[in-house]
Every structure is written in structure tokens, then in C-alpha cells.
PDB file of C-alpha atoms in Angstrom:
ATOM      1  CA  UNK A  21      95.002  94.367 112.337  1.00 67.00           C
ATOM      2  CA  UNK A  22      93.272  95.999 109.350  1.00 80.00           C
ATOM      3  CA  UNK A  23      96.038  94.890 107.014  1.00 93.00           C
ATOM      4  CA  UNK A  24      97.979  97.130 104.658  1.00 97.00           C
ATOM      5  CA  UNK A  25      95.943 100.236 103.936  1.00 97.00           C
ATOM      6  CA  UNK A  26      96.360 102.187 100.724  1.00 98.00           C
ATOM      7  CA  UNK A  27      94.785 105.421  99.593  1.00 97.00           C
ATOM      8  CA  UNK A  28      93.321 106.539  97.363  1.00 97.00           C
ATOM      9  CA  UNK A  29      91.785 103.385  95.861  1.00 97.00           C
ATOM     10  CA  UNK A  30      91.204 105.187  92.581  1.00 97.00           C
ATOM     11  CA  UNK A  31      92.784 108.307  91.164  1.00 97.00           C
ATOM     12  CA  UNK A  32      92.066 109.958  87.845  1.00 98.00           C
ATOM     13  CA  UNK A  33      94.232 112.913  86.958  1.00 97.00           C
ATOM     14  CA  UNK A  34      95.467 114.858  83.994  1.00 97.00           C
ATOM     15  CA  UNK A  35      98.912 114.665  82.524  1.00 97.00           C
ATOM     16  CA  UNK A  36     101.344 116.938  84.299  1.00 97.00           C
ATOM     17  CA  UNK A  37      99.607 116.818  87.652  1.00 97.00           C
ATOM     18  CA  UNK A  38     101.274 115.590  90.812  1.00 97.00           C
ATOM     19  CA  UNK A  39     100.047 112.295  92.240  1.00 98.00           C
ATOM     20  CA  UNK A  40     100.643 111.094  95.780  1.00 98.00           C
ATOM     21  CA  UNK A  41      99.822 107.547  96.819  1.00 98.00           C
ATOM     22  CA  UNK A  42      99.808 106.606 100.475  1.00 98.00           C
ATOM     23  CA  UNK A  43     100.401 103.426 102.407  1.00 98.00           C
ATOM     24  CA  UNK A  44     100.059 102.336 106.010  1.00 98.00           C
ATOM     25  CA  UNK A  45     101.836  99.009 106.569  1.00 97.00           C
ATOM     26  CA  UNK A  46     100.914  96.392 109.128  1.00 95.00           C
ATOM     27  CA  UNK A  47     101.964  97.428 112.604  1.00 94.00           C
ATOM     28  CA  UNK A  48     105.214  95.733 113.560  1.00 91.00           C
ATOM     29  CA  UNK A  49     106.323  94.987 110.016  1.00 92.00           C
ATOM     30  CA  UNK A  50     109.790  96.288 109.241  1.00 90.00           C
ATOM     31  CA  UNK A  51     109.868  96.092 105.437  1.00 91.00           C
ATOM     32  CA  UNK A  52     107.721  97.962 102.929  1.00 93.00           C
ATOM     33  CA  UNK A  53     107.506  97.485  99.176  1.00 94.00           C
ATOM     34  CA  UNK A  54     105.962  99.491  96.330  1.00 96.00           C
ATOM     35  CA  UNK A  55     104.968  97.513  93.233  1.00 95.00           C
ATOM     36  CA  UNK A  56     103.358  98.588  89.969  1.00 96.00           C
ATOM     37  CA  UNK A  57     101.129  96.243  87.964  1.00 95.00           C
ATOM     38  CA  UNK A  58     100.197  96.609  84.305  1.00 93.00           C
ATOM     39  CA  UNK A  59      99.004  94.146  81.703  1.00 88.00           C
ATOM     40  CA  UNK A  60     102.085  94.742  79.590  1.00 87.00           C
ATOM     41  CA  UNK A  61     104.787  94.521  82.245  1.00 86.00           C
ATOM     42  CA  UNK A  62     103.201  92.471  84.997  1.00 88.00           C
ATOM     43  CA  UNK A  63     104.207  93.178  88.602  1.00 91.00           C
ATOM     44  CA  UNK A  64     107.285  95.389  88.894  1.00 90.00           C
ATOM     45  CA  UNK A  65     109.092  96.214  92.116  1.00 90.00           C
ATOM     46  CA  UNK A  66     109.664  99.963  92.263  1.00 93.00           C
ATOM     47  CA  UNK A  67     111.343 100.423  95.624  1.00 92.00           C
ATOM     48  CA  UNK A  68     111.528  98.879  99.025  1.00 89.00           C
ATOM     49  CA  UNK A  69     112.404  99.988 102.519  1.00 92.00           C
ATOM     50  CA  UNK A  70     113.816  98.121 105.471  1.00 89.00           C
ATOM     51  CA  UNK A  71     113.410  99.800 108.860  1.00 91.00           C
ATOM     52  CA  UNK A  72     112.300 102.983 107.049  1.00 93.00           C
ATOM     53  CA  UNK A  73     115.506 103.129 104.978  1.00 92.00           C
ATOM     54  CA  UNK A  74     115.331 102.741 101.180  1.00 91.00           C
ATOM     55  CA  UNK A  75     117.287  99.597 100.317  1.00 85.00           C
ATOM     56  CA  UNK A  76     116.700  99.152  96.611  1.00 83.00           C
ATOM     57  CA  UNK A  77     115.179 101.785  94.335  1.00 86.00           C
ATOM     58  CA  UNK A  78     116.549 100.381  91.099  1.00 85.00           C
ATOM     59  CA  UNK A  79     113.019  99.765  89.864  1.00 87.00           C
ATOM     60  CA  UNK A  80     111.943 103.395  90.062  1.00 91.00           C
ATOM     61  CA  UNK A  81     111.272 104.330  86.432  1.00 85.00           C
ATOM     62  CA  UNK A  82     112.755 107.806  86.420  1.00 83.00           C
ATOM     63  CA  UNK A  83     113.240 110.963  88.389  1.00 90.00           C
ATOM     64  CA  UNK A  84     109.554 111.742  88.207  1.00 95.00           C
ATOM     65  CA  UNK A  85     109.015 109.025  90.805  1.00 96.00           C
ATOM     66  CA  UNK A  86     109.971 109.418  94.446  1.00 96.00           C
ATOM     67  CA  UNK A  87     109.135 107.506  97.603  1.00 97.00           C
ATOM     68  CA  UNK A  88     109.489 108.304 101.274  1.00 96.00           C
ATOM     69  CA  UNK A  89     108.994 106.512 104.528  1.00 97.00           C
ATOM     70  CA  UNK A  90     109.192 109.098 107.309  1.00 96.00           C
ATOM     71  CA  UNK A  91     108.233 106.580 109.994  1.00 95.00           C
ATOM     72  CA  UNK A  92     107.371 102.924 110.452  1.00 94.00           C
ATOM     73  CA  UNK A  93     103.659 103.461 109.893  1.00 95.00           C
ATOM     74  CA  UNK A  94     103.529 105.567 106.743  1.00 96.00           C
ATOM     75  CA  UNK A  95     104.949 105.713 103.241  1.00 98.00           C
ATOM     76  CA  UNK A  96     104.228 107.768 100.131  1.00 98.00           C
ATOM     77  CA  UNK A  97     104.901 107.275  96.452  1.00 98.00           C
ATOM     78  CA  UNK A  98     104.866 110.491  94.473  1.00 98.00           C
ATOM     79  CA  UNK A  99     104.777 111.017  90.732  1.00 97.00           C
ATOM     80  CA  UNK A 100     105.527 114.518  89.500  1.00 96.00           C
ATOM     81  CA  UNK A 101     104.700 115.287  86.759  1.00 96.00           C
ATOM     82  CA  UNK A 102     102.432 112.382  85.881  1.00 96.00           C
ATOM     83  CA  UNK A 103     102.183 110.965  82.347  1.00 96.00           C
ATOM     84  CA  UNK A 104      99.616 108.665  80.673  1.00 97.00           C
ATOM     85  CA  UNK A 105     102.139 105.794  80.670  1.00 95.00           C
ATOM     86  CA  UNK A 106     102.123 105.912  84.476  1.00 96.00           C
ATOM     87  CA  UNK A 107      98.570 104.542  84.434  1.00 97.00           C
ATOM     88  CA  UNK A 108      98.662 101.318  86.434  1.00 97.00           C
ATOM     89  CA  UNK A 109      97.671  99.745  89.717  1.00 97.00           C
ATOM     90  CA  UNK A 110     100.181 100.570  92.428  1.00 98.00           C
ATOM     91  CA  UNK A 111     100.480  98.141  95.303  1.00 97.00           C
ATOM     92  CA  UNK A 112     102.066  98.587  98.674  1.00 97.00           C
ATOM     93  CA  UNK A 113     103.124  95.497 100.618  1.00 95.00           C
ATOM     94  CA  UNK A 114     104.755  94.978 103.979  1.00 94.00           C
ATOM     95  CA  UNK A 115     106.538  92.123 105.700  1.00 90.00           C
ATOM     96  CA  UNK A 116     108.345  91.177 108.858  1.00 87.00           C
ATOM     97  CA  UNK A 117     111.883  90.145 108.145  1.00 74.00           C
ATOM     98  CA  UNK A 118     114.287  88.793 110.690  1.00 57.00           C
ATOM     99  CA  UNK A 119     116.295  85.859 111.899  1.00 44.00           C
ATOM    100  CA  UNK A 120     118.123  85.554 108.614  1.00 47.00           C
ATOM    101  CA  UNK A 121     115.525  83.139 107.280  1.00 51.00           C
ATOM    102  CA  UNK A 122     115.034  85.062 104.071  1.00 54.00           C
ATOM    103  CA  UNK A 123     111.408  83.991 104.104  1.00 63.00           C
ATOM    104  CA  UNK A 124     109.924  87.443 103.567  1.00 79.00           C
ATOM    105  CA  UNK A 125     106.222  86.742 103.079  1.00 88.00           C
ATOM    106  CA  UNK A 126     104.429  89.840 101.815  1.00 92.00           C
ATOM    107  CA  UNK A 127     101.032  91.201 102.817  1.00 94.00           C
ATOM    108  CA  UNK A 128      99.606  93.354 100.053  1.00 96.00           C
ATOM    109  CA  UNK A 129      97.240  96.282 100.193  1.00 97.00           C
ATOM    110  CA  UNK A 130      94.227  96.485  97.899  1.00 96.00           C
ATOM    111  CA  UNK A 131      96.071  98.773  95.504  1.00 97.00           C
ATOM    112  CA  UNK A 132      95.635 102.261  94.085  1.00 98.00           C
ATOM    113  CA  UNK A 133      94.383 102.366  90.513  1.00 97.00           C
ATOM    114  CA  UNK A 134      95.875 105.390  88.767  1.00 98.00           C
ATOM    115  CA  UNK A 135      94.595 106.730  85.470  1.00 98.00           C
ATOM    116  CA  UNK A 136      96.474 109.611  83.883  1.00 97.00           C
ATOM    117  CA  UNK A 137      94.571 111.251  81.035  1.00 97.00           C
TER     118      UNK A 137
ATOM    119  CA  UNK B   5     116.229  88.597  85.212  1.00 47.00           C
ATOM    120  CA  UNK B   6     115.395  86.385  88.158  1.00 51.00           C
ATOM    121  CA  UNK B   7     111.677  86.621  87.553  1.00 66.00           C
ATOM    122  CA  UNK B   8     109.692  83.443  87.598  1.00 72.00           C
ATOM    123  CA  UNK B   9     107.679  82.573  84.549  1.00 82.00           C
ATOM    124  CA  UNK B  10     104.326  80.886  85.018  1.00 85.00           C
ATOM    125  CA  UNK B  11     102.917  78.419  82.559  1.00 85.00           C
ATOM    126  CA  UNK B  12     100.302  78.318  81.171  1.00 92.00           C
ATOM    127  CA  UNK B  13      99.287  81.955  80.905  1.00 91.00           C
ATOM    128  CA  UNK B  14      95.649  80.940  81.135  1.00 94.00           C
ATOM    129  CA  UNK B  15      93.889  77.787  82.279  1.00 96.00           C
ATOM    130  CA  UNK B  16      90.197  76.989  82.066  1.00 97.00           C
ATOM    131  CA  UNK B  17      88.703  73.951  83.816  1.00 96.00           C
ATOM    132  CA  UNK B  18      85.458  72.588  85.266  1.00 97.00           C
ATOM    133  CA  UNK B  19      84.668  72.463  88.962  1.00 97.00           C
ATOM    134  CA  UNK B  20      85.986  69.319  90.560  1.00 97.00           C
ATOM    135  CA  UNK B  21      88.945  69.010  88.210  1.00 97.00           C
ATOM    136  CA  UNK B  22      92.525  69.546  89.307  1.00 97.00           C
ATOM    137  CA  UNK B  23      94.463  72.610  88.192  1.00 97.00           C
ATOM    138  CA  UNK B  24      98.217  72.530  87.712  1.00 97.00           C
ATOM    139  CA  UNK B  25     100.316  75.620  87.191  1.00 96.00           C
ATOM    140  CA  UNK B  26     104.059  75.696  86.633  1.00 96.00           C
ATOM    141  CA  UNK B  27     106.769  78.199  87.406  1.00 94.00           C
ATOM    142  CA  UNK B  28     110.310  78.345  86.084  1.00 94.00           C
ATOM    143  CA  UNK B  29     113.067  80.625  87.319  1.00 91.00           C
ATOM    144  CA  UNK B  30     116.643  81.394  86.407  1.00 87.00           C
ATOM    145  CA  UNK B  31     118.898  81.677  89.435  1.00 83.00           C
ATOM    146  CA  UNK B  32     119.454  79.867  92.718  1.00 84.00           C
ATOM    147  CA  UNK B  33     116.779  80.633  95.250  1.00 85.00           C
ATOM    148  CA  UNK B  34     116.338  80.752  98.997  1.00 84.00           C
ATOM    149  CA  UNK B  35     112.634  80.052  98.771  1.00 88.00           C
ATOM    150  CA  UNK B  36     109.723  80.175  96.335  1.00 91.00           C
ATOM    151  CA  UNK B  37     106.252  81.450  97.146  1.00 93.00           C
ATOM    152  CA  UNK B  38     102.860  81.269  95.465  1.00 96.00           C
ATOM    153  CA  UNK B  39     100.357  84.105  95.645  1.00 96.00           C
ATOM    154  CA  UNK B  40      96.786  84.477  94.477  1.00 97.00           C
ATOM    155  CA  UNK B  41      95.102  87.617  93.137  1.00 97.00           C
ATOM    156  CA  UNK B  42      91.371  87.996  92.726  1.00 96.00           C
ATOM    157  CA  UNK B  43      90.227  90.520  90.153  1.00 92.00           C
ATOM    158  CA  UNK B  44      90.627  94.059  91.434  1.00 90.00           C
ATOM    159  CA  UNK B  45      92.323  92.993  94.650  1.00 93.00           C
ATOM    160  CA  UNK B  46      95.813  92.720  96.079  1.00 94.00           C
ATOM    161  CA  UNK B  47      97.902  89.571  96.101  1.00 96.00           C
ATOM    162  CA  UNK B  48      97.431  87.076  98.914  1.00 97.00           C
ATOM    163  CA  UNK B  49     100.158  84.695 100.041  1.00 96.00           C
ATOM    164  CA  UNK B  50      99.252  81.015  99.665  1.00 97.00           C
ATOM    165  CA  UNK B  51     102.270  78.898 100.427  1.00 95.00           C
ATOM    166  CA  UNK B  52     106.061  79.024 100.730  1.00 94.00           C
ATOM    167  CA  UNK B  53     108.529  76.269  99.927  1.00 94.00           C
ATOM    168  CA  UNK B  54     112.198  76.488 100.851  1.00 91.00           C
ATOM    169  CA  UNK B  55     115.031  75.461  98.582  1.00 90.00           C
ATOM    170  CA  UNK B  56     115.756  72.364 100.701  1.00 93.00           C
ATOM    171  CA  UNK B  57     112.145  71.145 100.467  1.00 95.00           C
ATOM    172  CA  UNK B  58     110.704  69.142  97.593  1.00 97.00           C
ATOM    173  CA  UNK B  59     106.997  69.116  98.359  1.00 97.00           C
ATOM    174  CA  UNK B  60     104.580  70.937 100.599  1.00 97.00           C
ATOM    175  CA  UNK B  61     100.838  70.699 101.239  1.00 96.00           C
ATOM    176  CA  UNK B  62      98.279  73.146 102.527  1.00 95.00           C
ATOM    177  CA  UNK B  63      94.646  72.102 102.340  1.00 96.00           C
ATOM    178  CA  UNK B  64      93.824  71.536  98.651  1.00 97.00           C
ATOM    179  CA  UNK B  65      97.157  73.017  97.576  1.00 97.00           C
ATOM    180  CA  UNK B  66     100.225  70.988  96.764  1.00 98.00           C
ATOM    181  CA  UNK B  67     103.491  72.637  95.780  1.00 98.00           C
ATOM    182  CA  UNK B  68     106.554  70.889  94.434  1.00 98.00           C
ATOM    183  CA  UNK B  69     110.023  72.274  93.879  1.00 97.00           C
ATOM    184  CA  UNK B  70     112.761  70.903  91.657  1.00 96.00           C
ATOM    185  CA  UNK B  71     115.864  73.024  92.153  1.00 94.00           C
ATOM    186  CA  UNK B  72     117.844  71.032  89.580  1.00 94.00           C
ATOM    187  CA  UNK B  73     115.328  72.078  86.920  1.00 95.00           C
ATOM    188  CA  UNK B  74     114.678  75.452  88.529  1.00 94.00           C
ATOM    189  CA  UNK B  75     110.958  74.827  88.455  1.00 95.00           C
ATOM    190  CA  UNK B  76     107.960  74.588  90.739  1.00 96.00           C
ATOM    191  CA  UNK B  77     104.366  73.496  90.321  1.00 97.00           C
ATOM    192  CA  UNK B  78     101.173  74.416  92.139  1.00 97.00           C
ATOM    193  CA  UNK B  79      98.384  71.863  92.148  1.00 98.00           C
ATOM    194  CA  UNK B  80      94.885  72.785  93.269  1.00 98.00           C
ATOM    195  CA  UNK B  81      92.813  69.660  93.787  1.00 97.00           C
ATOM    196  CA  UNK B  82      89.030  69.451  93.424  1.00 97.00           C
ATOM    197  CA  UNK B  83      88.823  73.008  92.148  1.00 97.00           C
ATOM    198  CA  UNK B  84      85.893  75.280  92.895  1.00 97.00           C
ATOM    199  CA  UNK B  85      84.484  78.308  91.090  1.00 97.00           C
ATOM    200  CA  UNK B  86      85.822  80.411  93.971  1.00 96.00           C
ATOM    201  CA  UNK B  87      89.366  79.381  92.984  1.00 97.00           C
ATOM    202  CA  UNK B  88      89.041  81.574  89.878  1.00 98.00           C
ATOM    203  CA  UNK B  89      91.912  84.056  90.157  1.00 97.00           C
ATOM    204  CA  UNK B  90      95.416  84.802  88.931  1.00 96.00           C
ATOM    205  CA  UNK B  91      98.210  82.815  90.514  1.00 97.00           C
ATOM    206  CA  UNK B  92     101.768  84.109  90.771  1.00 95.00           C
ATOM    207  CA  UNK B  93     105.027  82.546  91.799  1.00 94.00           C
ATOM    208  CA  UNK B  94     107.644  84.682  93.506  1.00 92.00           C
ATOM    209  CA  UNK B  95     111.262  83.861  94.218  1.00 88.00           C
ATOM    210  CA  UNK B  96     113.740  85.090  96.792  1.00 80.00           C
ATOM    211  CA  UNK B  97     117.279  84.842  95.458  1.00 73.00           C
ATOM    212  CA  UNK B  98     119.829  82.755  97.338  1.00 68.00           C
ATOM    213  CA  UNK B  99     122.530  85.345  97.036  1.00 63.00           C
ATOM    214  CA  UNK B 100     122.546  88.779  98.524  1.00 56.00           C
ATOM    215  CA  UNK B 101     118.934  89.001  97.453  1.00 48.00           C
ATOM    216  CA  UNK B 102     117.919  86.793 100.337  1.00 45.00           C
ATOM    217  CA  UNK B 103     119.432  89.255 102.720  1.00 49.00           C
ATOM    218  CA  UNK B 104     117.780  92.123 100.935  1.00 58.00           C
ATOM    219  CA  UNK B 105     114.478  90.265 100.894  1.00 64.00           C
ATOM    220  CA  UNK B 106     113.655  91.134  97.350  1.00 75.00           C
ATOM    221  CA  UNK B 107     110.832  89.107  95.774  1.00 82.00           C
ATOM    222  CA  UNK B 108     110.657  88.611  92.030  1.00 82.00           C
ATOM    223  CA  UNK B 109     107.185  87.911  90.634  1.00 88.00           C
ATOM    224  CA  UNK B 110     106.216  86.176  87.417  1.00 86.00           C
ATOM    225  CA  UNK B 111     103.458  87.293  85.051  1.00 88.00           C
ATOM    226  CA  UNK B 112     100.904  84.935  86.517  1.00 92.00           C
ATOM    227  CA  UNK B 113      98.497  82.230  85.380  1.00 95.00           C
ATOM    228  CA  UNK B 114      94.854  83.205  84.999  1.00 96.00           C
ATOM    229  CA  UNK B 115      92.759  80.300  86.263  1.00 97.00           C
ATOM    230  CA  UNK B 116      89.059  80.119  85.436  1.00 97.00           C
ATOM    231  CA  UNK B 117      86.969  77.420  87.079  1.00 97.00           C
ATOM    232  CA  UNK B 118      83.528  76.924  85.537  1.00 96.00           C
ATOM    233  CA  UNK B 119      80.643  75.745  87.718  1.00 93.00           C
TER     234      UNK B 119
END
């Protein structure tokens, strides 16, 4: 398996533009997570899905952020309109959860570095 | 917040020395995990220790867990320059969080190993 695949790896855009980040999780994984990493705030969980259903989106900063998972092999994180404070590295991670073990080991993608000017 | 807090924030050592990083957390956990992040890359899972375990080994890694003190430590023995990275602890809460599978990450320890 190629691992968790994210695109684009780098995105530079101007304030007000729409940004769409994409993620392909590991085949067979049933949970998908979107994290944001900045120097100031560290690694923040934005939203996560279980079996394509959003379970917890309490970390989504505001209405400008939205995430979808139309099927088990694809997810998007959209920012509209983007602002300079959205500049960060956005990570997608997936895991296989089951059996009630609560183990939930994550496999991360390489990240999408977003710069909003 | 349930987030783990790593200590120290930065650690600088020579090759061959041991590196110890600590993690403290606030609530009861189901398990605690350590991840590594090389500069410009995603996080990679290193080791998981469950709440009913006290110590675990994997190669040059040794993890301990003290649930009474709500703390964990990661020891890297005989460090190498290639161990230079940021190390994060992550906790899975023992309450409904374990069912939800939510992982809380700390801010990380930046380890630098000099040749």
C-alpha cells in the first residue's frame, strides 16, 4: 500500500480564495482524521470520520471550514474563503478501528503545507 | 484538555547517549502512544502502551507508563544522528473517547542528536 496520500503537498494562495485539500486513506481503514499543525498551537484535530460518517467536528475552527468523505477512499477539506491565519500544515491520517480495543493507531500522510498571503 | 504535554520541549545530546522524554496527561486513558515526526514529514507511530501495562520495549525504545501519576516516558538508548526528530505522545481517553477513537497529541519534544 502506498500509505495515506495527500494533495497538494504545497499550496500558496491569496486571501479570499477557496482551498481544497485532498486525502486518500489506506485501503481497508475505516477511520479518517484531519489535523492542522502550527508552531503556535501544535497539532489540532479538526474533524474525524468513522465509516465515512463525521463523528466529531468540534475542532473545525469556523464555518469557513468544511470536510466531506463521499466514500471510503477519498476525503476533502475545504476552506472558503481562506485567510492568512489558516496558514499551516494540514495532515490527513487513517486507522483501522474495531474489536473495541480502542487502540486506534494512526497512519499519517505527508501533509499539505498551506500558505495564505 | 486531555492533551499530553511533553517535557522537555527540546533536547540536545551526543550520539551514543540515551534520550529521555516525558509526557504528562490529565484524564484516565485507554492507551498512550508515541509518534515521531521528521522535519517536513508526517507523524509515524512508534509504540503503544495500554493502561494496564507499565513498561514496553521495541528495539532501542523503552516506554513506561505510570497511571497513578498520569505520566509516561520514552527512552531511546544509544541514540544516533538519524534519531533527530520531534517526538509526540498521544492519548486515547478511557471514557467515551475510547469508543470514538479520538487521539489527543501533545506539543512534542524536539530531539537533536549530534554526531
